């Protein structure tokens, strides 16, 4: 008899998260009720926002309940359906959580086309991270031809899409990434015009050299010292999209720049959450899927095998241990 492996939040972290904060249990595979669908997950998405949900603090996403299955994006195959919109064998994306099986009504569950891309793309470039990249770049930065867009965490799930979309819009794209290998990939595979390694002792000079015309659009994924350095390179009337501040998710302080810079540079800085713009998801995913089909959009994945490795994979993601979209293979 197959069982449902589930990972629960056992207790909240008081400092940095560790696998000890989670607990694995085996339960019976649930039976779908009227109107419901049973999904067998094939991949689980690990995302930085999950760290914020581990705290009992008010934020844009409500705290993860202690003792409950960890929430998270999943893709998988419909095993059984009592809902006319789904049939057994359909490939679907949803919020099934850190478990092998989930039962869903049809809210938040969507059939996906896996003819041209592997199913897990709907957790990355053709999913929430892709929409995030699309929104921040097109709706906040709105780059003009030959402007310069600077992207931190440039090879990550969100950043890798931002860089490619910026280049397709005719902008110069410059990345910030951790390490020589990630920077080389950013330029060779993702098409960035240049990339500065924030782990290099010469980061400041590298960044300056990569930005001969300054920065017109800053897509910020990280915060911390590289962000402070990037702010110094802003041009007049530039736009800063605050997408994420991963360097501070485990407690490091964030700091605003000296307020005079807002006046001197007349720049705009705006935070955003992709989930606030659900009406734009079909349009943005449609555009990203068309680019992927035309081989104009590429990405990379770090895949950890086995649901039981999800806690360690989250820990590693929060330390920059991923190279591209962080996924757990569930099957
Ligand atoms: N606003 C929204 O709606 C929304 C939606 C999705 C994601 N986000 C945010 O977007 C950012 C990127 O998310 P993602 O899913 O695409 O993750 P990701 O970029 O695939 O992975 C995180 C990356 O952050 C980089 N990083 C730099 N400094 C770090 C530090 N001090 N600690 C840990 N990591 C560091 C690492 O890359 P390097 O090694 O290259 O530095 C790491 O690989 C996150 O801040 C996330 O919270 C926001």
PDB file of C-alpha atoms in Angstrom, residues 34-250:
ATOM      1  CA  UNK A  34     -16.870  14.985  -4.512  1.00  0.00           C
ATOM      2  CA  UNK A  35     -15.436  17.578  -6.940  1.00  0.00           C
ATOM      3  CA  UNK A  36     -11.882  16.801  -5.783  1.00  0.00           C
ATOM      4  CA  UNK A  37      -8.722  15.601  -7.505  1.00  0.00           C
ATOM      5  CA  UNK A  38      -5.893  13.381  -6.192  1.00  0.00           C
ATOM      6  CA  UNK A  39      -2.474  14.519  -7.438  1.00  0.00           C
ATOM      7  CA  UNK A  40       0.810  12.574  -7.204  1.00  0.00           C
ATOM      8  CA  UNK A  41       3.577  15.138  -7.028  1.00  0.00           C
ATOM      9  CA  UNK A  42       6.659  14.804  -9.186  1.00  0.00           C
ATOM     10  CA  UNK A  43       8.479  18.023  -8.207  1.00  0.00           C
ATOM     11  CA  UNK A  44       8.307  20.404  -5.251  1.00  0.00           C
ATOM     12  CA  UNK A  45       9.426  24.010  -5.609  1.00  0.00           C
ATOM     13  CA  UNK A  46      11.627  25.550  -2.941  1.00  0.00           C
ATOM     14  CA  UNK A  47      11.361  29.319  -2.756  1.00  0.00           C
ATOM     15  CA  UNK A  48      12.935  31.985  -0.544  1.00  0.00           C
ATOM     16  CA  UNK A  49       9.509  33.256   0.655  1.00  0.00           C
ATOM     17  CA  UNK A  50       9.153  29.983   2.600  1.00  0.00           C
ATOM     18  CA  UNK A  51      11.662  31.284   5.158  1.00  0.00           C
ATOM     19  CA  UNK A  52       9.441  34.289   5.955  1.00  0.00           C
ATOM     20  CA  UNK A  53       6.456  32.000   6.533  1.00  0.00           C
ATOM     21  CA  UNK A  54       8.382  30.075   9.218  1.00  0.00           C
ATOM     22  CA  UNK A  55       8.245  33.153  11.486  1.00  0.00           C
ATOM     23  CA  UNK A  56       5.114  34.030  13.412  1.00  0.00           C
ATOM     24  CA  UNK A  57       5.161  37.543  12.022  1.00  0.00           C
ATOM     25  CA  UNK A  58       2.792  39.629   9.926  1.00  0.00           C
ATOM     26  CA  UNK A  59       3.885  39.653   6.291  1.00  0.00           C
ATOM     27  CA  UNK A  60       2.396  39.454   2.805  1.00  0.00           C
ATOM     28  CA  UNK A  61       2.123  35.645   3.192  1.00  0.00           C
ATOM     29  CA  UNK A  62       0.477  34.281   6.326  1.00  0.00           C
ATOM     30  CA  UNK A  63       2.678  32.269   8.717  1.00  0.00           C
ATOM     31  CA  UNK A  64       3.058  28.545   8.164  1.00  0.00           C
ATOM     32  CA  UNK A  65       1.055  26.677  10.821  1.00  0.00           C
ATOM     33  CA  UNK A  66       3.143  24.597  13.265  1.00  0.00           C
ATOM     34  CA  UNK A  67       2.299  20.884  12.989  1.00  0.00           C
ATOM     35  CA  UNK A  68       0.830  21.276   9.493  1.00  0.00           C
ATOM     36  CA  UNK A  69       2.219  20.139   6.127  1.00  0.00           C
ATOM     37  CA  UNK A  70       4.625  22.766   4.775  1.00  0.00           C
ATOM     38  CA  UNK A  71       3.053  24.790   1.982  1.00  0.00           C
ATOM     39  CA  UNK A  72       4.692  24.972  -1.409  1.00  0.00           C
ATOM     40  CA  UNK A  73       4.268  24.892  -5.160  1.00  0.00           C
ATOM     41  CA  UNK A  74       4.137  21.457  -6.813  1.00  0.00           C
ATOM     42  CA  UNK A  75       3.723  19.844 -10.197  1.00  0.00           C
ATOM     43  CA  UNK A  76       2.454  16.335 -10.698  1.00  0.00           C
ATOM     44  CA  UNK A  77       0.075  13.933 -12.340  1.00  0.00           C
ATOM     45  CA  UNK A  78      -3.638  13.504 -11.628  1.00  0.00           C
ATOM     46  CA  UNK A  79      -4.132   9.991 -10.211  1.00  0.00           C
ATOM     47  CA  UNK A  80      -7.907  10.141  -9.750  1.00  0.00           C
ATOM     48  CA  UNK A  81     -10.490  12.823 -10.417  1.00  0.00           C
ATOM     49  CA  UNK A  82     -14.052  13.532  -9.342  1.00  0.00           C
ATOM     50  CA  UNK A  83     -13.916  16.878 -11.118  1.00  0.00           C
ATOM     51  CA  UNK A  84     -14.909  17.281 -14.787  1.00  0.00           C
ATOM     52  CA  UNK A  85     -12.064  19.795 -15.400  1.00  0.00           C
ATOM     53  CA  UNK A  86      -9.387  17.150 -14.725  1.00  0.00           C
ATOM     54  CA  UNK A  87      -8.806  13.564 -15.761  1.00  0.00           C
ATOM     55  CA  UNK A  88      -6.371  10.901 -14.624  1.00  0.00           C
ATOM     56  CA  UNK A  89      -3.006  11.398 -16.320  1.00  0.00           C
ATOM     57  CA  UNK A  90      -3.268  15.210 -16.624  1.00  0.00           C
ATOM     58  CA  UNK A  91      -0.066  17.115 -15.816  1.00  0.00           C
ATOM     59  CA  UNK A  92      -0.931  19.841 -13.301  1.00  0.00           C
ATOM     60  CA  UNK A  93       0.625  22.669 -11.303  1.00  0.00           C
ATOM     61  CA  UNK A  94      -0.703  23.722  -7.911  1.00  0.00           C
ATOM     62  CA  UNK A  95       0.122  24.368  -4.272  1.00  0.00           C
ATOM     63  CA  UNK A  96       0.222  20.759  -3.097  1.00  0.00           C
ATOM     64  CA  UNK A  97       2.795  21.313  -0.332  1.00  0.00           C
ATOM     65  CA  UNK A  98       5.722  19.271   0.944  1.00  0.00           C
ATOM     66  CA  UNK A  99       4.111  15.849   0.499  1.00  0.00           C
ATOM     67  CA  UNK A 100       3.917  13.032  -2.007  1.00  0.00           C
ATOM     68  CA  UNK A 101       0.171  13.300  -2.688  1.00  0.00           C
ATOM     69  CA  UNK A 102      -2.387  16.065  -2.274  1.00  0.00           C
ATOM     70  CA  UNK A 103      -6.107  16.323  -2.687  1.00  0.00           C
ATOM     71  CA  UNK A 104      -7.333  19.507  -4.273  1.00  0.00           C
ATOM     72  CA  UNK A 105     -10.596  21.083  -5.277  1.00  0.00           C
ATOM     73  CA  UNK A 106     -10.066  22.894  -8.558  1.00  0.00           C
ATOM     74  CA  UNK A 107      -9.002  26.186  -6.956  1.00  0.00           C
ATOM     75  CA  UNK A 108      -5.365  26.886  -7.709  1.00  0.00           C
ATOM     76  CA  UNK A 109      -4.872  23.698  -9.742  1.00  0.00           C
ATOM     77  CA  UNK A 110      -4.126  24.100 -13.459  1.00  0.00           C
ATOM     78  CA  UNK A 111      -3.489  21.648 -16.305  1.00  0.00           C
ATOM     79  CA  UNK A 112      -0.174  22.382 -18.050  1.00  0.00           C
ATOM     80  CA  UNK A 113       1.182  21.548 -21.478  1.00  0.00           C
ATOM     81  CA  UNK A 114       4.290  19.381 -21.224  1.00  0.00           C
ATOM     82  CA  UNK A 115       4.815  18.798 -24.941  1.00  0.00           C
ATOM     83  CA  UNK A 116       7.496  21.482 -25.322  1.00  0.00           C
ATOM     84  CA  UNK A 117       8.898  21.939 -21.821  1.00  0.00           C
ATOM     85  CA  UNK A 118       9.462  19.578 -18.879  1.00  0.00           C
ATOM     86  CA  UNK A 119       6.747  19.733 -16.245  1.00  0.00           C
ATOM     87  CA  UNK A 120       8.956  21.403 -13.633  1.00  0.00           C
ATOM     88  CA  UNK A 121       9.330  24.497 -15.858  1.00  0.00           C
ATOM     89  CA  UNK A 122       5.924  25.530 -14.450  1.00  0.00           C
ATOM     90  CA  UNK A 123       7.593  25.980 -11.050  1.00  0.00           C
ATOM     91  CA  UNK A 124      10.350  28.127 -12.538  1.00  0.00           C
ATOM     92  CA  UNK A 125      10.613  30.221 -15.696  1.00  0.00           C
ATOM     93  CA  UNK A 126       7.020  29.436 -16.730  1.00  0.00           C
ATOM     94  CA  UNK A 127       5.671  29.715 -13.193  1.00  0.00           C
ATOM     95  CA  UNK A 128       5.709  32.085 -10.225  1.00  0.00           C
ATOM     96  CA  UNK A 129       9.404  33.093 -10.576  1.00  0.00           C
ATOM     97  CA  UNK A 130       8.909  33.823 -14.289  1.00  0.00           C
ATOM     98  CA  UNK A 131       5.847  35.969 -13.617  1.00  0.00           C
ATOM     99  CA  UNK A 132       7.816  37.802 -10.930  1.00  0.00           C
ATOM    100  CA  UNK A 133      10.601  38.576 -13.403  1.00  0.00           C
ATOM    101  CA  UNK A 134       8.094  39.661 -16.057  1.00  0.00           C
ATOM    102  CA  UNK A 135       6.185  41.972 -13.710  1.00  0.00           C
ATOM    103  CA  UNK A 136       9.152  43.698 -12.103  1.00  0.00           C
ATOM    104  CA  UNK A 137      10.915  44.232 -15.401  1.00  0.00           C
ATOM    105  CA  UNK A 138       7.959  45.253 -17.572  1.00  0.00           C
ATOM    106  CA  UNK A 139       5.745  47.052 -15.088  1.00  0.00           C
ATOM    107  CA  UNK A 140       8.282  48.755 -12.815  1.00  0.00           C
ATOM    108  CA  UNK A 141      11.564  49.093 -14.700  1.00  0.00           C
ATOM    109  CA  UNK A 142      10.061  49.234 -18.229  1.00  0.00           C
ATOM    110  CA  UNK A 143      13.472  49.409 -19.917  1.00  0.00           C
ATOM    111  CA  UNK A 144      14.005  51.382 -23.080  1.00  0.00           C
ATOM    112  CA  UNK A 145      16.390  50.255 -25.817  1.00  0.00           C
ATOM    113  CA  UNK A 146      20.061  50.694 -24.829  1.00  0.00           C
ATOM    114  CA  UNK A 147      19.268  51.433 -21.194  1.00  0.00           C
ATOM    115  CA  UNK A 148      21.184  49.388 -18.610  1.00  0.00           C
ATOM    116  CA  UNK A 149      19.365  46.931 -16.334  1.00  0.00           C
ATOM    117  CA  UNK A 150      21.279  45.555 -13.338  1.00  0.00           C
ATOM    118  CA  UNK A 151      20.029  42.267 -11.831  1.00  0.00           C
ATOM    119  CA  UNK A 152      21.154  40.689  -8.546  1.00  0.00           C
ATOM    120  CA  UNK A 153      20.989  36.895  -8.010  1.00  0.00           C
ATOM    121  CA  UNK A 154      21.356  37.047 -11.794  1.00  0.00           C
ATOM    122  CA  UNK A 155      21.438  33.293 -12.442  1.00  0.00           C
ATOM    123  CA  UNK A 156      18.619  32.373 -10.026  1.00  0.00           C
ATOM    124  CA  UNK A 157      15.064  31.403 -10.869  1.00  0.00           C
ATOM    125  CA  UNK A 158      13.821  35.001 -11.073  1.00  0.00           C
ATOM    126  CA  UNK A 159      17.054  36.760 -12.055  1.00  0.00           C
ATOM    127  CA  UNK A 160      17.847  34.501 -15.012  1.00  0.00           C
ATOM    128  CA  UNK A 161      14.497  35.395 -16.605  1.00  0.00           C
ATOM    129  CA  UNK A 162      14.920  39.117 -15.888  1.00  0.00           C
ATOM    130  CA  UNK A 163      18.283  39.217 -17.646  1.00  0.00           C
ATOM    131  CA  UNK A 164      16.991  37.461 -20.754  1.00  0.00           C
ATOM    132  CA  UNK A 165      13.843  39.616 -20.957  1.00  0.00           C
ATOM    133  CA  UNK A 166      15.923  42.765 -20.551  1.00  0.00           C
ATOM    134  CA  UNK A 167      18.175  41.730 -23.458  1.00  0.00           C
ATOM    135  CA  UNK A 168      15.133  40.883 -25.605  1.00  0.00           C
ATOM    136  CA  UNK A 169      13.813  44.395 -24.865  1.00  0.00           C
ATOM    137  CA  UNK A 170      17.027  45.807 -26.337  1.00  0.00           C
ATOM    138  CA  UNK A 171      18.550  46.827 -23.013  1.00  0.00           C
ATOM    139  CA  UNK A 172      22.077  46.164 -21.806  1.00  0.00           C
ATOM    140  CA  UNK A 173      21.820  43.534 -19.052  1.00  0.00           C
ATOM    141  CA  UNK A 174      24.370  43.328 -16.247  1.00  0.00           C
ATOM    142  CA  UNK A 175      24.262  40.666 -13.549  1.00  0.00           C
ATOM    143  CA  UNK A 176      25.556  40.281 -10.020  1.00  0.00           C
ATOM    144  CA  UNK A 177      26.165  36.658  -9.021  1.00  0.00           C
ATOM    145  CA  UNK A 178      28.101  34.670  -6.432  1.00  0.00           C
ATOM    146  CA  UNK A 179      31.248  33.107  -7.879  1.00  0.00           C
ATOM    147  CA  UNK A 180      33.130  32.852 -11.165  1.00  0.00           C
ATOM    148  CA  UNK A 181      31.132  29.841 -12.431  1.00  0.00           C
ATOM    149  CA  UNK A 182      27.771  31.579 -12.013  1.00  0.00           C
ATOM    150  CA  UNK A 183      29.129  34.754 -13.642  1.00  0.00           C
ATOM    151  CA  UNK A 184      30.512  32.804 -16.618  1.00  0.00           C
ATOM    152  CA  UNK A 185      27.139  31.080 -17.075  1.00  0.00           C
ATOM    153  CA  UNK A 186      25.334  34.435 -16.824  1.00  0.00           C
ATOM    154  CA  UNK A 187      27.296  35.820 -19.764  1.00  0.00           C
ATOM    155  CA  UNK A 188      27.694  32.686 -21.922  1.00  0.00           C
ATOM    156  CA  UNK A 189      24.289  31.057 -21.525  1.00  0.00           C
ATOM    157  CA  UNK A 190      21.905  33.765 -20.340  1.00  0.00           C
ATOM    158  CA  UNK A 191      23.293  36.512 -22.593  1.00  0.00           C
ATOM    159  CA  UNK A 192      24.171  39.091 -19.939  1.00  0.00           C
ATOM    160  CA  UNK A 193      26.529  41.719 -21.337  1.00  0.00           C
ATOM    161  CA  UNK A 194      28.612  41.551 -18.150  1.00  0.00           C
ATOM    162  CA  UNK A 195      28.485  40.049 -14.670  1.00  0.00           C
ATOM    163  CA  UNK A 196      30.172  41.089 -11.413  1.00  0.00           C
ATOM    164  CA  UNK A 197      31.016  38.469  -8.775  1.00  0.00           C
ATOM    165  CA  UNK A 198      29.901  39.725  -5.346  1.00  0.00           C
ATOM    166  CA  UNK A 199      32.231  37.203  -3.672  1.00  0.00           C
ATOM    167  CA  UNK A 200      35.315  38.658  -5.387  1.00  0.00           C
ATOM    168  CA  UNK A 201      37.559  40.970  -3.329  1.00  0.00           C
ATOM    169  CA  UNK A 202      37.408  43.305  -6.348  1.00  0.00           C
ATOM    170  CA  UNK A 203      33.608  43.346  -6.552  1.00  0.00           C
ATOM    171  CA  UNK A 204      33.300  47.144  -6.325  1.00  0.00           C
ATOM    172  CA  UNK A 205      35.723  47.729  -9.210  1.00  0.00           C
ATOM    173  CA  UNK A 206      34.196  44.882 -11.264  1.00  0.00           C
ATOM    174  CA  UNK A 207      30.737  46.382 -10.846  1.00  0.00           C
ATOM    175  CA  UNK A 208      31.925  49.846 -11.804  1.00  0.00           C
ATOM    176  CA  UNK A 209      33.680  48.505 -14.907  1.00  0.00           C
ATOM    177  CA  UNK A 210      30.565  46.558 -15.939  1.00  0.00           C
ATOM    178  CA  UNK A 211      28.438  49.710 -15.771  1.00  0.00           C
ATOM    179  CA  UNK A 212      30.114  52.345 -17.976  1.00  0.00           C
ATOM    180  CA  UNK A 213      26.731  54.037 -18.526  1.00  0.00           C
ATOM    181  CA  UNK A 214      25.412  53.617 -14.962  1.00  0.00           C
ATOM    182  CA  UNK A 215      22.126  51.883 -14.110  1.00  0.00           C
ATOM    183  CA  UNK A 216      18.702  52.835 -15.459  1.00  0.00           C
ATOM    184  CA  UNK A 217      16.827  49.896 -13.948  1.00  0.00           C
ATOM    185  CA  UNK A 218      17.851  47.891 -10.859  1.00  0.00           C
ATOM    186  CA  UNK A 219      16.080  44.574 -10.288  1.00  0.00           C
ATOM    187  CA  UNK A 220      16.892  43.819  -6.653  1.00  0.00           C
ATOM    188  CA  UNK A 221      16.671  40.251  -5.377  1.00  0.00           C
ATOM    189  CA  UNK A 222      19.190  40.289  -2.530  1.00  0.00           C
ATOM    190  CA  UNK A 223      19.792  43.499  -0.517  1.00  0.00           C
ATOM    191  CA  UNK A 224      22.924  43.786   1.640  1.00  0.00           C
ATOM    192  CA  UNK A 225      26.205  45.391   0.637  1.00  0.00           C
ATOM    193  CA  UNK A 226      25.978  44.688  -3.147  1.00  0.00           C
ATOM    194  CA  UNK A 227      22.659  46.567  -3.140  1.00  0.00           C
ATOM    195  CA  UNK A 228      24.262  49.582  -1.442  1.00  0.00           C
ATOM    196  CA  UNK A 229      26.984  49.544  -4.098  1.00  0.00           C
ATOM    197  CA  UNK A 230      24.426  49.220  -6.909  1.00  0.00           C
ATOM    198  CA  UNK A 231      22.519  52.246  -5.592  1.00  0.00           C
ATOM    199  CA  UNK A 232      25.660  54.346  -6.023  1.00  0.00           C
ATOM    200  CA  UNK A 233      25.602  53.587  -9.758  1.00  0.00           C
ATOM    201  CA  UNK A 234      22.007  54.732 -10.376  1.00  0.00           C
ATOM    202  CA  UNK A 235      21.385  57.238 -13.135  1.00  0.00           C
ATOM    203  CA  UNK A 236      19.001  60.169 -12.861  1.00  0.00           C
ATOM    204  CA  UNK A 237      15.349  59.034 -13.249  1.00  0.00           C
ATOM    205  CA  UNK A 238      16.224  55.361 -12.794  1.00  0.00           C
ATOM    206  CA  UNK A 239      13.749  52.740 -11.518  1.00  0.00           C
ATOM    207  CA  UNK A 240      14.452  50.247  -8.733  1.00  0.00           C
ATOM    208  CA  UNK A 241      12.202  47.178  -8.454  1.00  0.00           C
ATOM    209  CA  UNK A 242      12.454  45.639  -4.968  1.00  0.00           C
ATOM    210  CA  UNK A 243      11.639  42.017  -5.671  1.00  0.00           C
ATOM    211  CA  UNK A 244      13.379  40.326  -2.737  1.00  0.00           C
ATOM    212  CA  UNK A 245      15.938  40.846   0.017  1.00  0.00           C
ATOM    213  CA  UNK A 246      17.190  37.313   0.536  1.00  0.00           C
ATOM    214  CA  UNK A 247      20.354  38.444   2.350  1.00  0.00           C
ATOM    215  CA  UNK A 248      18.114  39.538   5.261  1.00  0.00           C
ATOM    216  CA  UNK A 249      15.659  36.626   5.466  1.00  0.00           C
ATOM    217  CA  UNK A 250      17.548  35.054   8.358  1.00  0.00           C
TER     218      UNK A 250
END
